[in-house]
């Protein structure tokens, strides 16, 4: 059997290697994504004080430390049975939204995006952010840089640092923001909304406007019909900070909804001997191997799945004009650029 | 004339160092203007094979972040040492082992046991990742986990050190300016072994909080304390802070926002062991003489190993738990 090895995976956070096996006819017989790293947070967090968790678990991922910082802080709130005061909650939500903006900009233009903006056949030396800036020019490239800067500056004002924030503690935040800081954040936030619309336009023009890409992302190879998972508020709108975890099946029917502290009733993890990374799946459906469909417990927890589980975004801006029918968007890979991050 | 080559690599790391480099914002254009980026997995698609094929010393400078936790990490450290004229230990993992270095408090099997039999894991067959596994289609190999976390300079020779978890972006920009000046022939290389992108005192020296009483009679956890004031030293308000033993360079970022310094810039200049220095610093401010009374103050520190050696265990004099050190690598 012939084998193609891709090592390392690039333009994403974390280590990975792909082994593809081809049969005699040259078709793919099987493929494995292996994660060749384990740092042992599961072990060394045991015995450490709970208030340290927001800063220890940050280091799981330096691309999305805010996610780990918040999850750990919320877990610590729960340990003490406390609810942060409204101002602290708002600060956390604002920090998280700013992170979301910066992170998705990083993904859209620096990690995943160059495939589409530069094209998959572009030479390696150009298929990256520096190539993107050379191609789109400094005016647009400058906007991308500005967007990341505004996102990270907001995180820094509230969280103390641009990477690995340090202000969320059990029951609240260590720092308030001043009126001047609030104004600065508001200015950056308004700019960010405009930039978001610009980014959507880029996606529309460069990806949806390209028949070849469209065929690729709507094609079989790019589509996985699985269960979908995401956080929703009381109105079933997307929420990034709080709420319940909602799960729908491949056809959009409700599988279940749970409070985060009940997660072990809903999710289990499987071990495979060929990767350090475990494979989470829906416990009530069960592990049926690496298969999609309603019979298999495999699920997605991604930007796409957030849209599939919810009745929409909570913001007052209408959703982009990409959705043509009622929910779910299941299997419509509208936002399905390969997502970064790790379990 | 072709531009000198630049590389950035992550061994056992979190990716925060790469984000910190991207956070130099428009300065990234200076990097592009003065260097050819030859290898940088976070940002571009060059594969290991292509690095192996490069001439020795063909890369002018490699920023190496992450610690050495696996055979692959060690191999990459040797490979990039060979391919690079200047090898920079970049960020806390490469310099001190960082927070994941706390894994050295337990032997490897303890890590496996915790990860692969956790309450959320269903593993009736007691499976463990294996260095080689026979799949129906062929053998899959997985790099083995070594017994302990090591720092870059415990494995290969290092030319420069840039501390921080991650290094602050204004410091990275300053380091880049130095490199560019060297490339342009406008500056000399700093002396080998130099610490770049940091200060030469302690976080306390940079900290704007007032230190007056220099004595503490109680240490508390942050959730046990009443509102901390924004002016006085956190340690003097009873909160453990690593500022006294930690290298300056971040502008005392964390104390500025009401959070204690957790020590991410590593040992202060001239300090061999950050944890030991921090213990001495705390001992010297405890306002008690009797052993029993001193113990009572220290009861406010529920996790001495994790508190004093949060970032620097792997590079400390102790390095690791004895059982872990005794294991075969
Ligand atoms: S101990 Fe901490 S808060 Fe106090 S002066 Fe030093 S860095 Fe600042
Ligand atoms: S205050 Fe301490 S923990 Fe915070 S950034 Fe500076 S050195 Fe790192």
XYZ file of C-alpha atoms and ligand atoms in Angstrom:
688
model
C 0.000 0.000 0.000
C 1.318 3.424 -0.881
C 1.566 6.041 1.857
C 1.580 9.831 1.885
C 2.889 11.494 5.045
C 2.181 15.122 5.874
C 4.456 16.145 8.737
C 4.054 18.542 10.415
C 0.612 20.004 9.981
C 1.018 23.717 9.503
C -0.915 26.926 9.980
C -2.809 25.739 13.025
C -2.126 25.560 16.740
C -0.722 22.306 17.983
C 1.184 19.421 16.527
C -0.190 16.983 14.023
C 0.840 14.483 11.404
C -1.337 12.920 8.711
C -0.770 9.457 7.249
C -2.758 8.692 4.108
C -2.817 5.151 2.732
C -3.594 4.571 -0.941
C -4.859 1.312 -2.382
C -3.554 -0.281 -5.575
C -5.867 1.843 -7.704
C -4.405 4.969 -6.073
C -7.554 5.787 -4.119
C -7.491 6.679 -0.456
C -7.971 3.526 1.614
C -7.657 5.197 4.991
C -6.139 8.240 6.654
C -4.991 8.953 10.213
C -4.547 12.296 11.949
C -2.025 11.717 14.724
C -1.265 14.156 17.503
C 2.327 13.570 18.644
C 2.255 15.555 21.874
C 1.031 15.298 25.436
C 1.957 17.732 28.167
C 0.001 16.255 31.031
C -2.223 19.109 32.257
C -4.607 16.360 33.419
C -1.941 15.249 35.878
C -0.091 18.327 36.994
C -3.188 20.451 37.664
C -4.125 17.924 40.344
C -3.057 19.244 43.739
C -2.722 22.866 42.582
C -5.016 25.542 44.109
C -8.246 26.087 42.191
C -7.583 29.834 41.834
C -4.440 28.962 39.868
C -6.415 27.119 37.193
C -7.216 30.195 35.085
C -3.483 30.920 34.672
C -2.263 27.322 34.521
C -4.757 26.121 31.916
C -4.120 29.218 29.785
C -0.966 27.403 28.720
C -2.943 24.594 27.093
C -3.188 26.878 24.078
C -1.634 30.275 23.502
C -3.864 30.933 20.510
C -7.042 30.609 22.590
C -5.852 31.103 26.205
C -8.909 33.275 26.837
C -11.155 30.242 26.372
C -9.223 28.222 28.947
C -8.930 31.237 31.266
C -12.715 31.731 31.242
C -13.633 28.064 31.488
C -11.314 27.641 34.473
C -12.571 30.826 36.158
C -16.173 29.692 35.726
C -15.320 26.282 37.149
C -13.685 28.029 40.122
C -16.831 30.176 40.618
C -18.816 26.953 40.698
C -16.481 25.365 43.258
C -17.248 28.217 45.654
C -20.881 28.492 44.550
C -20.501 32.180 43.754
C -21.820 34.312 40.925
C -19.542 37.166 39.829
C -21.081 40.633 40.207
C -22.720 41.981 37.013
C -19.775 44.263 36.157
C -17.314 41.367 36.389
C -19.520 39.191 34.232
C -19.748 41.924 31.609
C -15.985 42.372 31.624
C -15.482 38.666 31.121
C -17.995 38.636 28.262
C -16.352 41.643 26.659
C -12.893 40.121 26.989
C -14.185 36.924 25.455
C -15.874 38.700 22.546
C -12.705 40.667 21.822
C -10.762 37.414 21.873
C -13.271 35.856 19.525
C -12.821 38.728 17.124
C -9.010 38.605 17.262
C -8.880 34.821 17.068
C -11.203 34.536 14.116
C -9.276 37.248 12.326
C -6.102 35.261 12.939
C -7.739 32.135 11.613
C -9.472 33.771 8.681
C -6.467 35.659 7.335
C -3.368 33.960 8.744
C -4.005 30.291 9.485
C -6.817 28.900 7.341
C -7.473 31.738 4.940
C -4.285 31.747 2.842
C -5.453 28.514 1.175
C -8.354 30.389 -0.332
C -6.959 33.881 -0.656
C -3.768 32.653 -2.324
C -5.210 29.468 -3.772
C -4.240 25.881 -2.963
C -1.777 25.676 -5.854
C 0.233 28.738 -4.823
C 3.888 27.996 -3.980
C 4.565 27.371 -0.300
C 6.615 30.555 0.046
C 3.542 32.629 -0.829
C 0.770 30.592 0.795
C 0.891 32.418 4.136
C 0.134 35.770 5.763
C 3.186 37.459 4.252
C 2.079 36.270 0.814
C -1.454 37.460 1.561
C -0.195 40.946 2.424
C 1.944 41.034 -0.723
C -1.089 40.006 -2.753
C -3.843 42.156 -1.268
C -1.600 45.155 -0.671
C -0.749 47.147 2.389
C -4.078 48.894 2.667
C -6.041 45.709 3.214
C -3.117 43.943 4.902
C -2.928 46.900 7.263
C -6.593 46.458 8.128
C -5.980 42.836 9.077
C -3.064 43.874 11.277
C -5.217 46.597 12.829
C -8.044 44.142 13.534
C -5.752 41.767 15.394
C -4.235 44.697 17.258
C -7.631 46.048 18.389
C -8.803 42.608 19.475
C -5.659 41.898 21.465
C -5.518 45.425 22.907
C -9.043 44.990 24.275
C -8.034 41.650 25.767
C -5.013 43.372 27.307
C -7.016 46.248 28.817
C -9.426 43.854 30.531
C -7.230 40.795 30.975
C -3.881 42.437 31.709
C -1.953 40.725 28.927
C -2.417 40.211 25.174
C -1.575 36.518 25.472
C -2.294 34.548 28.668
C -4.561 37.036 30.486
C -4.464 36.994 34.283
C -7.436 38.917 35.724
C -10.223 36.326 36.069
C -10.319 34.868 39.589
C -12.940 32.888 41.523
C -15.940 35.160 41.888
C -14.889 37.964 39.587
C -12.093 40.000 38.084
C -9.038 41.633 39.672
C -9.432 44.870 37.734
C -12.213 47.229 36.680
C -11.927 49.422 33.604
C -11.752 53.194 33.694
C -14.047 55.466 31.708
C -11.170 56.248 29.340
C -10.548 52.566 28.771
C -14.252 51.992 28.181
C -14.251 54.709 25.544
C -11.189 53.282 23.861
C -12.756 49.817 23.794
C -15.962 51.239 22.350
C -14.043 52.959 19.570
C -12.186 49.754 18.735
C -15.397 47.743 18.969
C -17.218 49.924 16.463
C -14.306 49.639 14.072
C -14.342 45.861 14.600
C -17.967 45.598 13.517
C -17.112 47.312 10.247
C -14.098 45.089 9.817
C -16.317 42.046 10.370
C -18.526 43.148 7.524
C -15.445 43.695 5.368
C -14.214 40.175 6.202
C -17.577 38.712 5.239
C -17.318 40.517 1.938
C -13.850 39.052 1.400
C -15.259 35.594 2.075
C -18.153 36.280 -0.262
C -15.941 37.541 -3.079
C -12.959 35.266 -2.774
C -14.542 31.999 -1.755
C -18.236 31.971 -2.601
C -17.522 33.996 -5.732
C -15.094 31.371 -6.995
C -16.951 28.458 -8.648
C -14.022 26.092 -8.089
C -13.884 26.764 -4.331
C -17.630 26.624 -4.092
C -17.673 23.199 -5.711
C -14.930 22.125 -3.300
C -16.567 23.277 -0.090
C -20.048 22.136 -1.052
C -18.699 18.841 -2.340
C -18.706 15.488 -0.657
C -15.088 15.584 0.460
C -15.699 18.735 2.471
C -19.017 17.816 4.058
C -19.498 15.960 7.312
C -23.004 15.342 8.541
C -22.554 14.780 12.247
C -24.081 15.885 15.498
C -23.472 19.559 16.264
C -22.798 21.208 19.604
C -22.748 24.806 20.834
C -23.549 27.129 23.723
C -26.911 28.938 23.607
C -28.659 31.510 25.805
C -32.204 31.281 27.164
C -33.552 32.430 23.794
C -31.599 29.783 21.917
C -29.251 32.400 20.481
C -25.504 31.832 20.199
C -23.650 32.707 23.394
C -19.903 32.574 23.874
C -19.668 32.895 27.643
C -22.626 31.348 29.389
C -25.739 29.263 28.936
C -26.505 25.672 28.096
C -24.804 23.305 25.708
C -27.233 22.366 22.976
C -26.781 19.382 20.679
C -28.665 18.681 17.455
C -28.446 15.709 15.109
C -27.376 15.763 11.458
C -30.941 16.649 10.446
C -31.275 19.402 13.034
C -33.466 17.591 15.553
C -32.677 18.177 19.202
C -30.478 15.529 20.795
C -30.188 17.204 24.163
C -29.316 20.224 26.198
C -27.240 20.318 29.355
C -25.605 22.582 31.914
C -21.788 22.491 31.543
C -21.256 20.810 34.941
C -23.231 17.784 33.725
C -20.843 17.178 30.847
C -19.818 13.684 31.932
C -23.423 12.540 31.392
C -23.202 13.608 27.764
C -19.628 13.333 26.575
C -17.092 10.552 26.813
C -13.587 10.255 25.412
C -12.023 7.364 23.565
C -8.361 6.371 23.509
C -6.636 5.122 20.358
C -3.148 3.615 20.483
C -1.859 5.758 17.587
C -2.430 9.276 18.961
C -1.925 11.111 22.255
C -5.139 13.025 21.651
C -8.357 11.459 22.858
C -11.518 11.373 20.772
C -14.628 12.849 22.405
C -18.051 11.522 21.406
C -21.662 11.666 22.524
C -22.117 9.145 25.289
C -25.806 8.533 24.644
C -25.127 7.666 21.005
C -21.917 5.761 21.658
C -18.639 5.326 19.827
C -19.164 3.703 16.426
C -15.791 4.461 14.924
C -14.720 7.306 12.667
C -18.046 7.668 10.914
C -20.514 10.479 10.432
C -24.293 10.286 10.472
C -26.910 9.924 13.203
C -25.717 6.455 14.243
C -22.281 7.712 15.217
C -21.471 9.673 18.375
C -19.001 11.875 16.512
C -19.941 15.544 16.868
C -18.659 18.941 15.825
C -18.099 21.850 18.206
C -17.114 24.625 15.827
C -18.334 27.949 14.422
C -20.515 26.003 12.000
C -22.065 23.897 14.745
C -22.851 27.001 16.820
C -24.999 28.215 13.972
C -26.590 24.822 13.485
C -27.695 24.464 17.117
C -29.024 27.989 17.566
C -31.828 30.190 16.348
C -29.330 32.865 15.371
C -26.915 35.404 16.750
C -27.911 37.565 19.694
C -26.611 40.798 18.145
C -28.885 43.282 16.454
C -27.142 43.024 13.107
C -28.956 40.679 10.799
C -27.161 37.537 9.882
C -25.220 37.715 6.667
C -27.264 36.985 3.656
C -25.854 33.512 3.178
C -28.556 31.475 4.706
C -31.276 30.472 2.331
C -33.633 28.336 4.377
C -34.792 27.833 7.928
C -32.562 26.101 10.491
C -30.589 24.048 10.706
C -27.674 24.945 8.530
C -26.660 21.380 9.125
C -24.158 20.186 6.567
C -24.065 23.523 4.848
C -20.381 24.238 5.170
C -20.854 27.970 5.149
C -18.308 28.705 7.799
C -16.436 25.464 7.561
C -12.880 26.557 7.035
C -10.837 23.994 8.834
C -10.939 25.123 12.409
C -7.928 25.463 14.689
C -7.743 24.552 18.302
C -7.449 21.294 20.098
C -9.181 19.172 22.632
C 21.475 39.689 -2.732
C 19.349 37.036 -1.113
C 17.977 37.773 2.306
C 19.208 35.893 5.378
C 16.923 33.112 6.538
C 14.710 33.237 9.619
C 12.957 30.298 11.271
C 10.610 29.822 14.184
C 9.779 26.435 15.666
C 7.586 25.118 18.464
C 8.601 22.008 20.333
C 6.396 21.152 23.313
C 4.565 24.461 23.413
C 1.201 26.221 23.392
C 1.485 28.528 20.395
C 1.422 31.667 22.543
C 4.968 32.561 21.485
C 3.877 32.569 17.837
C 0.879 34.771 18.627
C 3.181 37.115 20.560
C 5.399 37.383 17.467
C 2.376 38.113 15.268
C 1.368 40.734 17.854
C 4.298 42.916 16.868
C 1.674 44.104 14.367
C 3.012 46.144 11.431
C 6.571 45.318 12.454
C 5.984 41.910 10.921
C 6.554 43.718 7.615
C 10.120 44.528 8.741
C 10.645 40.842 9.340
C 9.439 40.155 5.808
C 11.570 42.942 4.336
C 14.811 41.830 5.974
C 14.509 38.043 6.188
C 13.371 35.140 4.137
C 11.113 33.111 6.401
C 12.441 29.614 5.749
C 10.482 27.561 8.283
C 7.615 28.477 10.614
C 4.962 25.778 11.029
C 2.448 28.125 12.673
C 2.427 30.436 9.683
C 3.710 28.565 6.632
C 3.705 25.153 4.995
C 7.364 24.011 4.976
C 7.695 20.354 6.054
C 10.329 18.580 8.175
C 11.835 16.866 5.124
C 12.598 20.232 3.552
C 14.334 21.387 6.725
C 16.448 18.216 6.735
C 17.497 19.044 3.174
C 18.708 22.571 4.024
C 22.452 23.211 4.263
C 23.964 23.288 7.730
C 24.027 26.812 9.192
C 21.964 28.066 6.265
C 19.412 29.655 8.616
C 20.775 32.812 10.231
C 18.473 32.767 13.246
C 15.940 30.331 14.678
C 13.569 31.293 17.465
C 12.994 27.979 19.224
C 10.064 27.884 21.600
C 8.718 24.984 23.578
C 10.403 22.487 25.836
C 11.827 19.064 25.089
C 9.190 16.513 26.056
C 9.319 13.958 23.218
C 11.950 12.285 21.053
C 10.686 14.414 18.164
C 11.253 17.611 20.183
C 14.820 16.482 20.891
C 15.434 15.584 17.260
C 14.179 18.995 16.146
C 16.412 20.736 18.690
C 19.476 18.980 17.242
C 18.329 19.509 13.663
C 17.679 23.222 14.068
C 20.897 23.672 16.035
C 22.737 22.229 13.048
C 20.844 24.268 10.458
C 21.070 27.586 12.328
C 23.934 29.986 12.939
C 22.073 31.475 15.903
C 19.717 29.437 18.038
C 17.535 31.448 20.397
C 15.707 29.852 23.335
C 12.468 31.774 22.981
C 9.875 31.958 25.749
C 9.566 30.290 29.107
C 9.138 26.657 27.909
C 12.462 26.703 26.058
C 14.220 28.525 28.895
C 12.750 27.130 32.129
C 10.211 24.482 31.144
C 7.305 26.798 32.006
C 4.059 25.590 33.563
C 4.063 22.266 31.646
C 7.390 21.630 33.411
C 5.285 20.968 36.525
C 4.657 17.608 34.881
C 8.120 16.750 36.246
C 6.477 16.377 39.655
C 5.219 12.967 38.563
C 6.647 10.048 36.616
C 5.437 9.507 33.066
C 3.075 6.686 34.030
C 1.249 9.064 36.375
C 0.567 11.338 33.434
C -0.734 8.458 31.293
C -2.837 7.135 34.123
C -4.490 10.504 34.660
C -5.027 11.303 30.993
C -6.226 7.908 29.820
C -8.352 6.792 32.748
C -9.931 10.145 33.650
C -13.610 10.240 34.725
C -14.649 11.283 31.215
C -12.583 8.588 29.479
C -14.061 5.215 28.543
C -11.093 2.937 28.180
C -12.106 -0.601 29.213
C -9.145 -2.147 27.372
C -6.704 0.116 29.188
C -5.292 1.383 25.902
C -2.261 3.685 25.889
C -0.687 5.546 22.970
C 2.142 3.416 21.616
C 5.313 4.347 19.769
C 4.418 1.915 16.995
C 1.042 0.443 16.175
C 0.104 -1.957 13.440
C -2.872 -0.460 11.591
C -4.539 -2.678 8.971
C -2.923 -0.510 6.287
C 0.581 -0.211 7.742
C 2.594 0.764 10.802
C 1.806 4.054 12.495
C 4.574 5.554 14.567
C 4.147 8.040 17.402
C 7.066 9.847 18.997
C 7.668 8.580 22.555
C 7.138 10.822 25.546
C 10.397 11.233 27.457
C 10.569 10.712 31.202
C 10.967 14.402 32.064
C 10.568 17.843 30.506
C 13.909 19.432 29.588
C 14.800 22.927 28.506
C 16.529 23.699 25.224
C 19.919 24.399 26.824
C 19.784 21.040 28.608
C 19.828 19.429 25.151
C 21.836 21.636 22.766
C 24.002 24.728 22.870
C 21.961 27.932 22.909
C 23.184 31.336 21.688
C 20.592 33.676 23.203
C 17.678 33.635 25.612
C 14.426 35.578 25.271
C 12.328 35.005 28.414
C 8.606 35.378 29.085
C 5.409 33.395 28.804
C 5.063 34.592 26.205
C 7.698 37.287 25.643
C 5.947 40.659 25.545
C 5.521 41.942 22.006
C 7.310 45.260 22.573
C 10.322 43.231 23.695
C 10.106 40.966 20.641
C 10.019 44.046 18.420
C 13.169 45.338 20.151
C 14.950 42.000 19.619
C 13.949 42.061 15.960
C 15.392 45.576 15.638
C 18.702 44.321 16.995
C 18.743 41.429 14.526
C 17.934 43.723 11.619
C 20.681 46.143 12.643
C 23.136 43.231 12.724
C 22.023 42.055 9.285
C 22.495 45.573 7.930
C 25.963 45.698 9.478
C 24.937 48.559 11.747
C 25.411 46.669 14.998
C 27.444 43.872 16.505
C 25.870 40.675 17.734
C 25.260 40.718 21.483
C 27.671 38.526 23.474
C 26.874 34.835 23.292
C 24.595 33.636 26.071
C 22.975 37.057 26.502
C 19.406 37.421 27.695
C 17.615 39.570 25.119
C 14.259 41.323 25.299
C 14.198 41.667 29.085
C 15.406 43.891 31.878
C 18.280 43.343 34.247
C 16.495 43.656 37.568
C 13.338 42.199 39.123
C 9.619 42.654 38.512
C 9.475 44.343 41.937
C 11.942 46.958 40.697
C 9.624 47.810 37.818
C 6.446 47.537 39.848
C 4.692 50.804 40.643
C 3.010 49.494 43.778
C 4.283 50.933 47.084
C 6.397 48.686 49.273
C 6.646 50.173 52.746
C 6.195 47.800 55.626
C 8.310 45.014 54.099
C 6.811 42.648 56.667
C 3.929 40.208 56.440
C 2.169 38.302 59.192
C -0.251 36.346 57.034
C -0.459 34.942 53.505
C -3.888 34.406 51.994
C -5.419 33.074 48.827
C -6.915 35.748 46.608
C -10.502 34.626 47.213
C -10.002 34.829 50.967
C -8.829 38.429 50.904
C -11.051 41.491 51.070
C -10.793 43.913 48.148
C -7.105 44.527 47.419
C -6.168 48.150 47.085
C -4.608 49.365 43.861
C -1.633 51.178 45.419
C 0.184 48.881 47.807
C 2.413 45.908 47.159
C 0.322 42.765 46.797
C 2.700 40.749 48.939
C 2.330 43.268 51.739
C -1.435 42.940 51.378
C -0.986 39.235 52.059
C -1.028 37.805 48.537
C 1.810 35.617 47.284
C 3.635 37.390 44.439
C 6.671 36.139 42.492
C 7.928 39.639 41.718
C 10.949 39.522 44.074
C 12.584 36.564 42.252
C 11.464 37.216 38.683
C 13.344 38.988 35.913
C 12.033 42.390 34.843
C 11.007 43.250 31.298
C 7.226 43.060 31.211
C 6.625 46.416 32.969
C 5.106 44.502 35.905
C 2.077 43.683 33.873
C 0.196 41.452 36.282
C 0.566 43.486 39.511
C -0.541 46.498 37.426
C -3.939 44.860 36.940
C -4.334 43.536 40.477
C -3.064 40.029 39.808
C 0.124 38.722 41.396
C 3.221 38.115 39.279
C 3.314 34.379 38.706
C 6.954 34.429 37.598
C 6.804 33.958 33.833
C 10.001 35.896 33.023
C 12.034 33.319 34.917
C 14.838 33.774 37.401
C 16.069 37.294 38.078
C 19.612 38.088 36.835
C 22.310 36.278 38.753
C 19.804 33.881 40.305
C 20.477 30.189 39.773
C 17.178 28.873 41.086
C 14.062 31.031 40.888
C 12.142 28.948 43.423
C 14.902 28.991 46.024
C 15.280 32.752 45.619
C 11.552 33.260 46.008
C 11.509 31.146 49.164
C 14.335 33.222 50.607
C 12.555 36.424 49.657
C 9.332 35.317 51.342
C 11.171 34.007 54.403
C 12.833 37.368 54.823
C 9.552 39.283 54.948
C 7.668 36.962 57.293
C 7.234 38.915 60.492
C 7.632 35.997 62.880
C 10.561 34.481 64.731
C 9.178 31.273 66.244
C 9.140 28.207 63.933
C 5.529 27.409 64.858
C 4.451 30.964 64.055
C 6.384 30.919 60.766
C 4.677 27.651 59.850
C 1.346 29.289 60.491
C 2.151 32.039 57.986
C 3.276 29.473 55.448
C -0.001 27.578 55.888
C -1.379 30.326 53.677
C 0.538 28.672 50.814
C -1.268 25.443 50.025
C 1.066 24.394 47.190
C 4.718 25.331 47.800
C 6.174 23.337 44.854
C 3.714 24.778 42.356
C 3.978 28.271 43.818
C 7.739 28.617 43.998
C 8.570 26.589 40.885
C 5.516 27.411 38.778
C 7.594 28.231 35.694
C 11.104 27.060 36.503
C 10.944 23.524 37.859
C 12.527 21.841 34.804
C 15.503 24.220 34.931
C 15.837 24.291 38.713
C 18.451 22.517 40.790
C 15.908 19.802 41.594
C 14.589 19.505 38.006
C 12.051 16.770 38.739
C 10.578 14.212 41.040
C 13.215 11.561 41.853
C 11.229 8.668 40.440
C 10.765 10.577 37.174
C 14.476 11.398 36.962
C 15.410 7.772 37.581
C 13.324 6.536 34.653
C 14.893 5.775 31.307
C 14.441 8.788 29.006
S 5.904 41.730 45.366
Fe 4.612 41.927 43.537
S 3.211 43.602 43.981
Fe 4.887 43.730 45.448
S 6.332 45.153 44.529
Fe 6.963 43.080 43.898
S 5.940 42.757 41.940
Fe 4.929 44.517 42.894
S 4.244 40.300 36.092
Fe 5.283 38.324 36.274
S 3.833 36.811 35.472
Fe 3.116 38.851 34.814
S 4.017 39.130 32.784
Fe 5.448 40.018 34.246
S 6.912 38.369 34.728
Fe 5.131 37.428 33.761
